[in-house]
mmCIF file with all atom_site columns, C-alpha atoms in Angstrom:
data_model
loop_
_atom_site.group_PDB
_atom_site.id
_atom_site.type_symbol
_atom_site.label_atom_id
_atom_site.label_alt_id
_atom_site.label_comp_id
_atom_site.label_asym_id
_atom_site.label_entity_id
_atom_site.label_seq_id
_atom_site.pdbx_PDB_ins_code
_atom_site.Cartn_x
_atom_site.Cartn_y
_atom_site.Cartn_z
_atom_site.occupancy
_atom_site.B_iso_or_equiv
_atom_site.pdbx_formal_charge
_atom_site.auth_seq_id
_atom_site.auth_comp_id
_atom_site.auth_asym_id
_atom_site.auth_atom_id
_atom_site.pdbx_PDB_model_num
ATOM 1   C CA . MET K 1 1   ? 86.314  83.038 44.713 1.00 63.00 ? 1   MET K CA 1
ATOM 2   C CA . SER K 1 2   ? 87.412  80.736 47.527 1.00 80.00 ? 2   SER K CA 1
ATOM 3   C CA . ILE K 1 3   ? 90.894  80.336 48.928 1.00 94.00 ? 3   ILE K CA 1
ATOM 4   C CA . LEU K 1 4   ? 91.780  76.804 49.862 1.00 95.00 ? 4   LEU K CA 1
ATOM 5   C CA . MET K 1 5   ? 93.378  76.769 53.301 1.00 96.00 ? 5   MET K CA 1
ATOM 6   C CA . SER K 1 6   ? 94.497  73.979 55.612 1.00 96.00 ? 6   SER K CA 1
ATOM 7   C CA . SER K 1 7   ? 93.580  73.810 59.282 1.00 97.00 ? 7   SER K CA 1
ATOM 8   C CA . ARG K 1 8   ? 97.238  74.236 60.215 1.00 97.00 ? 8   ARG K CA 1
ATOM 9   C CA . GLU K 1 9   ? 97.574  77.422 58.104 1.00 98.00 ? 9   GLU K CA 1
ATOM 10  C CA . LEU K 1 10  ? 94.509  78.923 59.641 1.00 98.00 ? 10  LEU K CA 1
ATOM 11  C CA . LEU K 1 11  ? 95.704  78.200 63.180 1.00 98.00 ? 11  LEU K CA 1
ATOM 12  C CA . ASP K 1 12  ? 99.199  79.467 62.389 1.00 98.00 ? 12  ASP K CA 1
ATOM 13  C CA . ARG K 1 13  ? 97.899  82.753 60.985 1.00 98.00 ? 13  ARG K CA 1
ATOM 14  C CA . TYR K 1 14  ? 95.493  83.106 63.886 1.00 98.00 ? 14  TYR K CA 1
ATOM 15  C CA . ALA K 1 15  ? 98.292  82.551 66.357 1.00 98.00 ? 15  ALA K CA 1
ATOM 16  C CA . ALA K 1 16  ? 100.334 85.233 64.499 1.00 98.00 ? 16  ALA K CA 1
ATOM 17  C CA . GLY K 1 17  ? 97.526  87.738 65.209 1.00 98.00 ? 17  GLY K CA 1
ATOM 18  C CA . LYS K 1 18  ? 95.371  87.609 62.044 1.00 98.00 ? 18  LYS K CA 1
ATOM 19  C CA . ARG K 1 19  ? 91.668  87.551 62.824 1.00 98.00 ? 19  ARG K CA 1
ATOM 20  C CA . GLY K 1 20  ? 90.000  88.274 59.492 1.00 97.00 ? 20  GLY K CA 1
ATOM 21  C CA . PHE K 1 21  ? 89.624  85.546 56.855 1.00 97.00 ? 21  PHE K CA 1
ATOM 22  C CA . ILE K 1 22  ? 87.543  86.167 53.748 1.00 96.00 ? 22  ILE K CA 1
ATOM 23  C CA . GLY K 1 23  ? 86.457  83.526 51.281 1.00 96.00 ? 23  GLY K CA 1
ATOM 24  C CA . VAL K 1 24  ? 88.530  80.694 52.841 1.00 97.00 ? 24  VAL K CA 1
ATOM 25  C CA . ASN K 1 25  ? 87.645  77.087 51.912 1.00 97.00 ? 25  ASN K CA 1
ATOM 26  C CA . LEU K 1 26  ? 88.064  74.878 55.002 1.00 97.00 ? 26  LEU K CA 1
ATOM 27  C CA . GLN K 1 27  ? 85.569  72.251 53.920 1.00 97.00 ? 27  GLN K CA 1
ATOM 28  C CA . GLY K 1 28  ? 86.053  69.112 56.002 1.00 97.00 ? 28  GLY K CA 1
ATOM 29  C CA . ALA K 1 29  ? 88.724  70.768 58.132 1.00 97.00 ? 29  ALA K CA 1
ATOM 30  C CA . ASP K 1 30  ? 89.620  69.386 61.581 1.00 98.00 ? 30  ASP K CA 1
ATOM 31  C CA . LEU K 1 31  ? 89.638  72.199 64.087 1.00 98.00 ? 31  LEU K CA 1
ATOM 32  C CA . ARG K 1 32  ? 88.517  70.250 67.152 1.00 98.00 ? 32  ARG K CA 1
ATOM 33  C CA . GLY K 1 33  ? 89.078  72.131 70.314 1.00 98.00 ? 33  GLY K CA 1
ATOM 34  C CA . ALA K 1 34  ? 90.616  75.114 68.529 1.00 98.00 ? 34  ALA K CA 1
ATOM 35  C CA . LEU K 1 35  ? 90.673  78.499 70.317 1.00 98.00 ? 35  LEU K CA 1
ATOM 36  C CA . LEU K 1 36  ? 89.443  80.919 67.620 1.00 98.00 ? 36  LEU K CA 1
ATOM 37  C CA . ASN K 1 37  ? 87.610  83.521 69.634 1.00 97.00 ? 37  ASN K CA 1
ATOM 38  C CA . SER K 1 38  ? 87.005  86.881 67.948 1.00 98.00 ? 38  SER K CA 1
ATOM 39  C CA . ILE K 1 39  ? 87.753  85.445 64.504 1.00 98.00 ? 39  ILE K CA 1
ATOM 40  C CA . LEU K 1 40  ? 85.989  86.764 61.386 1.00 98.00 ? 40  LEU K CA 1
ATOM 41  C CA . LEU K 1 41  ? 85.151  84.113 58.801 1.00 97.00 ? 41  LEU K CA 1
ATOM 42  C CA . TRP K 1 42  ? 83.356  85.930 56.019 1.00 95.00 ? 42  TRP K CA 1
ATOM 43  C CA . GLN K 1 43  ? 81.926  83.900 53.106 1.00 95.00 ? 43  GLN K CA 1
ATOM 44  C CA . ALA K 1 44  ? 83.923  80.888 54.365 1.00 97.00 ? 44  ALA K CA 1
ATOM 45  C CA . ASN K 1 45  ? 83.219  77.326 53.545 1.00 97.00 ? 45  ASN K CA 1
ATOM 46  C CA . LEU K 1 46  ? 83.343  75.121 56.651 1.00 98.00 ? 46  LEU K CA 1
ATOM 47  C CA . LYS K 1 47  ? 80.918  72.504 55.326 1.00 98.00 ? 47  LYS K CA 1
ATOM 48  C CA . SER K 1 48  ? 81.370  69.176 57.171 1.00 98.00 ? 48  SER K CA 1
ATOM 49  C CA . ALA K 1 49  ? 84.263  70.610 59.265 1.00 98.00 ? 49  ALA K CA 1
ATOM 50  C CA . ASN K 1 50  ? 84.936  69.081 62.733 1.00 98.00 ? 50  ASN K CA 1
ATOM 51  C CA . LEU K 1 51  ? 84.692  72.089 65.048 1.00 98.00 ? 51  LEU K CA 1
ATOM 52  C CA . SER K 1 52  ? 83.658  70.100 68.152 1.00 98.00 ? 52  SER K CA 1
ATOM 53  C CA . GLY K 1 53  ? 84.712  71.811 71.365 1.00 98.00 ? 53  GLY K CA 1
ATOM 54  C CA . ALA K 1 54  ? 86.087  74.862 69.474 1.00 98.00 ? 54  ALA K CA 1
ATOM 55  C CA . ASP K 1 55  ? 85.808  78.337 71.033 1.00 98.00 ? 55  ASP K CA 1
ATOM 56  C CA . PHE K 1 56  ? 84.217  80.763 68.615 1.00 98.00 ? 56  PHE K CA 1
ATOM 57  C CA . SER K 1 57  ? 83.093  83.171 71.230 1.00 98.00 ? 57  SER K CA 1
ATOM 58  C CA . ASN K 1 58  ? 82.845  86.853 70.120 1.00 98.00 ? 58  ASN K CA 1
ATOM 59  C CA . SER K 1 59  ? 83.322  85.690 66.461 1.00 98.00 ? 59  SER K CA 1
ATOM 60  C CA . HIS K 1 60  ? 81.635  86.612 63.243 1.00 98.00 ? 60  HIS K CA 1
ATOM 61  C CA . LEU K 1 61  ? 80.846  83.411 61.237 1.00 97.00 ? 61  LEU K CA 1
ATOM 62  C CA . PHE K 1 62  ? 79.198  84.401 58.008 1.00 95.00 ? 62  PHE K CA 1
ATOM 63  C CA . ALA K 1 63  ? 79.761  80.959 56.662 1.00 96.00 ? 63  ALA K CA 1
ATOM 64  C CA . ASN K 1 64  ? 78.535  77.687 55.243 1.00 98.00 ? 64  ASN K CA 1
ATOM 65  C CA . LEU K 1 65  ? 78.579  75.442 58.310 1.00 98.00 ? 65  LEU K CA 1
ATOM 66  C CA . SER K 1 66  ? 76.155  72.829 56.922 1.00 98.00 ? 66  SER K CA 1
ATOM 67  C CA . GLN K 1 67  ? 76.799  69.367 58.247 1.00 98.00 ? 67  GLN K CA 1
ATOM 68  C CA . ALA K 1 68  ? 79.550  70.784 60.475 1.00 98.00 ? 68  ALA K CA 1
ATOM 69  C CA . ASN K 1 69  ? 80.306  69.232 63.897 1.00 98.00 ? 69  ASN K CA 1
ATOM 70  C CA . LEU K 1 70  ? 79.900  72.004 66.406 1.00 98.00 ? 70  LEU K CA 1
ATOM 71  C CA . SER K 1 71  ? 79.127  69.803 69.387 1.00 98.00 ? 71  SER K CA 1
ATOM 72  C CA . ARG K 1 72  ? 80.197  71.381 72.682 1.00 98.00 ? 72  ARG K CA 1
ATOM 73  C CA . ALA K 1 73  ? 81.436  74.450 70.778 1.00 98.00 ? 73  ALA K CA 1
ATOM 74  C CA . ASN K 1 74  ? 81.362  77.794 72.478 1.00 98.00 ? 74  ASN K CA 1
ATOM 75  C CA . LEU K 1 75  ? 79.458  80.228 70.261 1.00 98.00 ? 75  LEU K CA 1
ATOM 76  C CA . SER K 1 76  ? 78.745  82.810 73.002 1.00 98.00 ? 76  SER K CA 1
ATOM 77  C CA . ASN K 1 77  ? 78.356  86.317 71.668 1.00 98.00 ? 77  ASN K CA 1
ATOM 78  C CA . ALA K 1 78  ? 79.017  85.069 68.185 1.00 98.00 ? 78  ALA K CA 1
ATOM 79  C CA . LYS K 1 79  ? 77.350  86.446 65.091 1.00 98.00 ? 79  LYS K CA 1
ATOM 80  C CA . LEU K 1 80  ? 76.035  83.798 62.784 1.00 98.00 ? 80  LEU K CA 1
ATOM 81  C CA . ILE K 1 81  ? 73.561  85.991 60.904 1.00 97.00 ? 81  ILE K CA 1
ATOM 82  C CA . TYR K 1 82  ? 72.089  84.118 57.881 1.00 96.00 ? 82  TYR K CA 1
ATOM 83  C CA . ALA K 1 83  ? 74.668  81.285 58.409 1.00 97.00 ? 83  ALA K CA 1
ATOM 84  C CA . ASP K 1 84  ? 74.015  77.969 56.759 1.00 98.00 ? 84  ASP K CA 1
ATOM 85  C CA . LEU K 1 85  ? 73.827  75.379 59.589 1.00 98.00 ? 85  LEU K CA 1
ATOM 86  C CA . ARG K 1 86  ? 71.648  72.832 57.811 1.00 98.00 ? 86  ARG K CA 1
ATOM 87  C CA . LYS K 1 87  ? 72.151  69.402 59.407 1.00 98.00 ? 87  LYS K CA 1
ATOM 88  C CA . ALA K 1 88  ? 74.865  70.757 61.662 1.00 98.00 ? 88  ALA K CA 1
ATOM 89  C CA . ASP K 1 89  ? 75.613  68.989 65.008 1.00 98.00 ? 89  ASP K CA 1
ATOM 90  C CA . LEU K 1 90  ? 75.153  71.629 67.745 1.00 98.00 ? 90  LEU K CA 1
ATOM 91  C CA . THR K 1 91  ? 74.636  69.119 70.588 1.00 98.00 ? 91  THR K CA 1
ATOM 92  C CA . CYS K 1 92  ? 75.615  70.616 73.977 1.00 98.00 ? 92  CYS K CA 1
ATOM 93  C CA . ALA K 1 93  ? 76.733  73.835 72.288 1.00 98.00 ? 93  ALA K CA 1
ATOM 94  C CA . LYS K 1 94  ? 76.902  76.997 74.243 1.00 98.00 ? 94  LYS K CA 1
ATOM 95  C CA . LEU K 1 95  ? 74.842  79.720 72.523 1.00 98.00 ? 95  LEU K CA 1
ATOM 96  C CA . PHE K 1 96  ? 74.798  82.506 75.023 1.00 98.00 ? 96  PHE K CA 1
ATOM 97  C CA . LYS K 1 97  ? 73.787  85.895 73.473 1.00 98.00 ? 97  LYS K CA 1
ATOM 98  C CA . THR K 1 98  ? 74.441  84.354 70.024 1.00 98.00 ? 98  THR K CA 1
ATOM 99  C CA . ASN K 1 99  ? 72.972  86.130 67.015 1.00 98.00 ? 99  ASN K CA 1
ATOM 100 C CA . LEU K 1 100 ? 71.466  83.497 64.698 1.00 98.00 ? 100 LEU K CA 1
ATOM 101 C CA . LYS K 1 101 ? 69.026  85.933 62.982 1.00 98.00 ? 101 LYS K CA 1
ATOM 102 C CA . GLY K 1 102 ? 67.924  84.435 59.689 1.00 98.00 ? 102 GLY K CA 1
ATOM 103 C CA . ALA K 1 103 ? 70.165  81.401 60.023 1.00 98.00 ? 103 ALA K CA 1
ATOM 104 C CA . ASP K 1 104 ? 69.229  78.135 58.389 1.00 98.00 ? 104 ASP K CA 1
ATOM 105 C CA . LEU K 1 105 ? 69.164  75.354 60.944 1.00 98.00 ? 105 LEU K CA 1
ATOM 106 C CA . GLN K 1 106 ? 66.992  72.913 59.021 1.00 98.00 ? 106 GLN K CA 1
ATOM 107 C CA . GLY K 1 107 ? 67.617  69.454 60.385 1.00 97.00 ? 107 GLY K CA 1
ATOM 108 C CA . ALA K 1 108 ? 70.245  70.590 62.808 1.00 98.00 ? 108 ALA K CA 1
ATOM 109 C CA . ASP K 1 109 ? 70.803  68.662 66.040 1.00 98.00 ? 109 ASP K CA 1
ATOM 110 C CA . LEU K 1 110 ? 70.605  70.949 69.075 1.00 97.00 ? 110 LEU K CA 1
ATOM 111 C CA . ARG K 1 111 ? 70.016  68.303 71.724 1.00 97.00 ? 111 ARG K CA 1
ATOM 112 C CA . GLY K 1 112 ? 71.242  69.547 75.067 1.00 96.00 ? 112 GLY K CA 1
ATOM 113 C CA . ALA K 1 113 ? 72.275  72.976 73.713 1.00 96.00 ? 113 ALA K CA 1
ATOM 114 C CA . LYS K 1 114 ? 71.829  76.040 75.939 1.00 95.00 ? 114 LYS K CA 1
ATOM 115 C CA . LEU K 1 115 ? 70.455  79.051 74.233 1.00 97.00 ? 115 LEU K CA 1
ATOM 116 C CA . ILE K 1 116 ? 70.387  82.067 76.513 1.00 98.00 ? 116 ILE K CA 1
ATOM 117 C CA . TYR K 1 117 ? 69.434  85.496 75.251 1.00 98.00 ? 117 TYR K CA 1
ATOM 118 C CA . THR K 1 118 ? 69.903  84.064 71.764 1.00 98.00 ? 118 THR K CA 1
ATOM 119 C CA . ASP K 1 119 ? 68.405  85.787 68.730 1.00 98.00 ? 119 ASP K CA 1
ATOM 120 C CA . LEU K 1 120 ? 66.721  83.315 66.361 1.00 98.00 ? 120 LEU K CA 1
ATOM 121 C CA . GLU K 1 121 ? 64.463  85.840 64.666 1.00 97.00 ? 121 GLU K CA 1
ATOM 122 C CA . GLY K 1 122 ? 63.519  84.603 61.218 1.00 97.00 ? 122 GLY K CA 1
ATOM 123 C CA . ALA K 1 123 ? 65.736  81.523 61.643 1.00 98.00 ? 123 ALA K CA 1
ATOM 124 C CA . ASN K 1 124 ? 64.670  78.296 59.876 1.00 98.00 ? 124 ASN K CA 1
ATOM 125 C CA . LEU K 1 125 ? 64.575  75.451 62.483 1.00 97.00 ? 125 LEU K CA 1
ATOM 126 C CA . LYS K 1 126 ? 62.292  73.244 60.433 1.00 96.00 ? 126 LYS K CA 1
ATOM 127 C CA . GLY K 1 127 ? 62.909  69.639 61.485 1.00 95.00 ? 127 GLY K CA 1
ATOM 128 C CA . ALA K 1 128 ? 65.658  70.635 63.963 1.00 96.00 ? 128 ALA K CA 1
ATOM 129 C CA . ASN K 1 129 ? 66.118  68.398 67.018 1.00 96.00 ? 129 ASN K CA 1
ATOM 130 C CA . LEU K 1 130 ? 65.363  70.486 70.077 1.00 95.00 ? 130 LEU K CA 1
ATOM 131 C CA . SER K 1 131 ? 65.102  67.716 72.617 1.00 94.00 ? 131 SER K CA 1
ATOM 132 C CA . GLY K 1 132 ? 66.662  68.688 75.961 1.00 93.00 ? 132 GLY K CA 1
ATOM 133 C CA . VAL K 1 133 ? 67.290  72.225 74.703 1.00 95.00 ? 133 VAL K CA 1
ATOM 134 C CA . ILE K 1 134 ? 67.062  75.178 77.200 1.00 94.00 ? 134 ILE K CA 1
ATOM 135 C CA . LEU K 1 135 ? 65.685  78.266 75.654 1.00 96.00 ? 135 LEU K CA 1
ATOM 136 C CA . PHE K 1 136 ? 66.044  81.220 78.120 1.00 97.00 ? 136 PHE K CA 1
ATOM 137 C CA . ALA K 1 137 ? 64.878  84.628 76.922 1.00 98.00 ? 137 ALA K CA 1
ATOM 138 C CA . VAL K 1 138 ? 65.302  83.586 73.240 1.00 97.00 ? 138 VAL K CA 1
ATOM 139 C CA . ASN K 1 139 ? 63.817  85.664 70.399 1.00 97.00 ? 139 ASN K CA 1
ATOM 140 C CA . LEU K 1 140 ? 61.804  83.342 68.177 1.00 97.00 ? 140 LEU K CA 1
ATOM 141 C CA . ASN K 1 141 ? 60.024  86.059 66.296 1.00 96.00 ? 141 ASN K CA 1
ATOM 142 C CA . GLN K 1 142 ? 59.081  84.599 62.889 1.00 96.00 ? 142 GLN K CA 1
ATOM 143 C CA . ALA K 1 143 ? 61.353  81.608 63.448 1.00 97.00 ? 143 ALA K CA 1
ATOM 144 C CA . ASN K 1 144 ? 60.228  78.544 61.590 1.00 97.00 ? 144 ASN K CA 1
ATOM 145 C CA . LEU K 1 145 ? 59.579  75.698 64.087 1.00 95.00 ? 145 LEU K CA 1
ATOM 146 C CA . VAL K 1 146 ? 57.552  73.511 61.729 1.00 94.00 ? 146 VAL K CA 1
ATOM 147 C CA . GLY K 1 147 ? 58.014  69.823 62.507 1.00 89.00 ? 147 GLY K CA 1
ATOM 148 C CA . ASN K 1 148 ? 59.460  70.322 65.949 1.00 89.00 ? 148 ASN K CA 1
ATOM 149 C CA . ASP K 1 149 ? 58.440  68.493 69.031 1.00 87.00 ? 149 ASP K CA 1
ATOM 150 C CA . LEU K 1 150 ? 58.862  71.021 71.803 1.00 89.00 ? 150 LEU K CA 1
ATOM 151 C CA . SER K 1 151 ? 57.609  68.603 74.563 1.00 88.00 ? 151 SER K CA 1
ATOM 152 C CA . HIS K 1 152 ? 61.177  67.966 75.781 1.00 92.00 ? 152 HIS K CA 1
ATOM 153 C CA . THR K 1 153 ? 62.283  71.620 75.337 1.00 93.00 ? 153 THR K CA 1
ATOM 154 C CA . THR K 1 154 ? 62.485  74.041 78.279 1.00 94.00 ? 154 THR K CA 1
ATOM 155 C CA . LEU K 1 155 ? 61.160  77.431 77.461 1.00 94.00 ? 155 LEU K CA 1
ATOM 156 C CA . ILE K 1 156 ? 61.918  80.144 80.103 1.00 96.00 ? 156 ILE K CA 1
ATOM 157 C CA . LYS K 1 157 ? 60.969  83.784 79.365 1.00 96.00 ? 157 LYS K CA 1
ATOM 158 C CA . THR K 1 158 ? 60.622  82.680 75.681 1.00 94.00 ? 158 THR K CA 1
ATOM 159 C CA . GLU K 1 159 ? 57.517  83.436 73.607 1.00 87.00 ? 159 GLU K CA 1
ATOM 160 C CA . ILE K 1 160 ? 56.601  81.181 70.717 1.00 88.00 ? 160 ILE K CA 1
ATOM 161 C CA . LYS K 1 161 ? 53.395  82.918 69.702 1.00 86.00 ? 161 LYS K CA 1
ATOM 162 C CA . SER K 1 162 ? 55.145  84.863 66.985 1.00 93.00 ? 162 SER K CA 1
ATOM 163 C CA . ALA K 1 163 ? 57.009  81.737 65.687 1.00 95.00 ? 163 ALA K CA 1
ATOM 164 C CA . ILE K 1 164 ? 55.838  79.742 62.707 1.00 94.00 ? 164 ILE K CA 1
ATOM 165 C CA . LEU K 1 165 ? 54.545  76.413 64.171 1.00 89.00 ? 165 LEU K CA 1
ATOM 166 C CA . SER K 1 166 ? 52.703  74.803 61.266 1.00 84.00 ? 166 SER K CA 1
ATOM 167 C CA . GLU K 1 167 ? 52.711  74.971 57.574 1.00 74.00 ? 167 GLU K CA 1
ATOM 168 C CA . SER K 1 168 ? 49.586  76.719 56.226 1.00 53.00 ? 168 SER K CA 1
ATOM 169 C CA . LYS K 1 169 ? 47.240  74.659 54.137 1.00 46.00 ? 169 LYS K CA 1
ATOM 170 C CA . PRO K 1 170 ? 46.229  76.034 50.711 1.00 47.00 ? 170 PRO K CA 1
ATOM 171 C CA . ILE K 1 171 ? 42.680  77.453 50.562 1.00 45.00 ? 171 ILE K CA 1
ATOM 172 C CA . GLU K 1 172 ? 40.497  75.446 48.243 1.00 49.00 ? 172 GLU K CA 1
#
């Protein structure tokens, strides 16, 4: 069951001290530049929401963020475990110590994003745009990187040998 909520209502409740929101439907919401650090959005629908420049540091976002605009968003120390970020715009996003374990980032745009000590174990980055991305000490264990051109990606202290780099061909 989802609870339809306006951007204004969420911001007002947050300003009043509420941090936990379960099952809220904020599809298409405009939360540009919002300061929502340490918020918990559990089973929330933020599909196609405009969250550009928002501060979600230290937050728990167990949410549908597919097609959301998270450009220049601060997601440092955030937990986005198994989050749906398909086709999300994460250009120039700050992903320091962000937990994206098992997240679905298929077709996401991460150009210019900075991922430092980020956990992408088991994440699906198939077809994601990683051009100009800095990966510093990132966990890519079992991450799906199929269809990615890493030639313009900076890898520092990041191993890709345990990542999935190509689709296996069926044995004939």
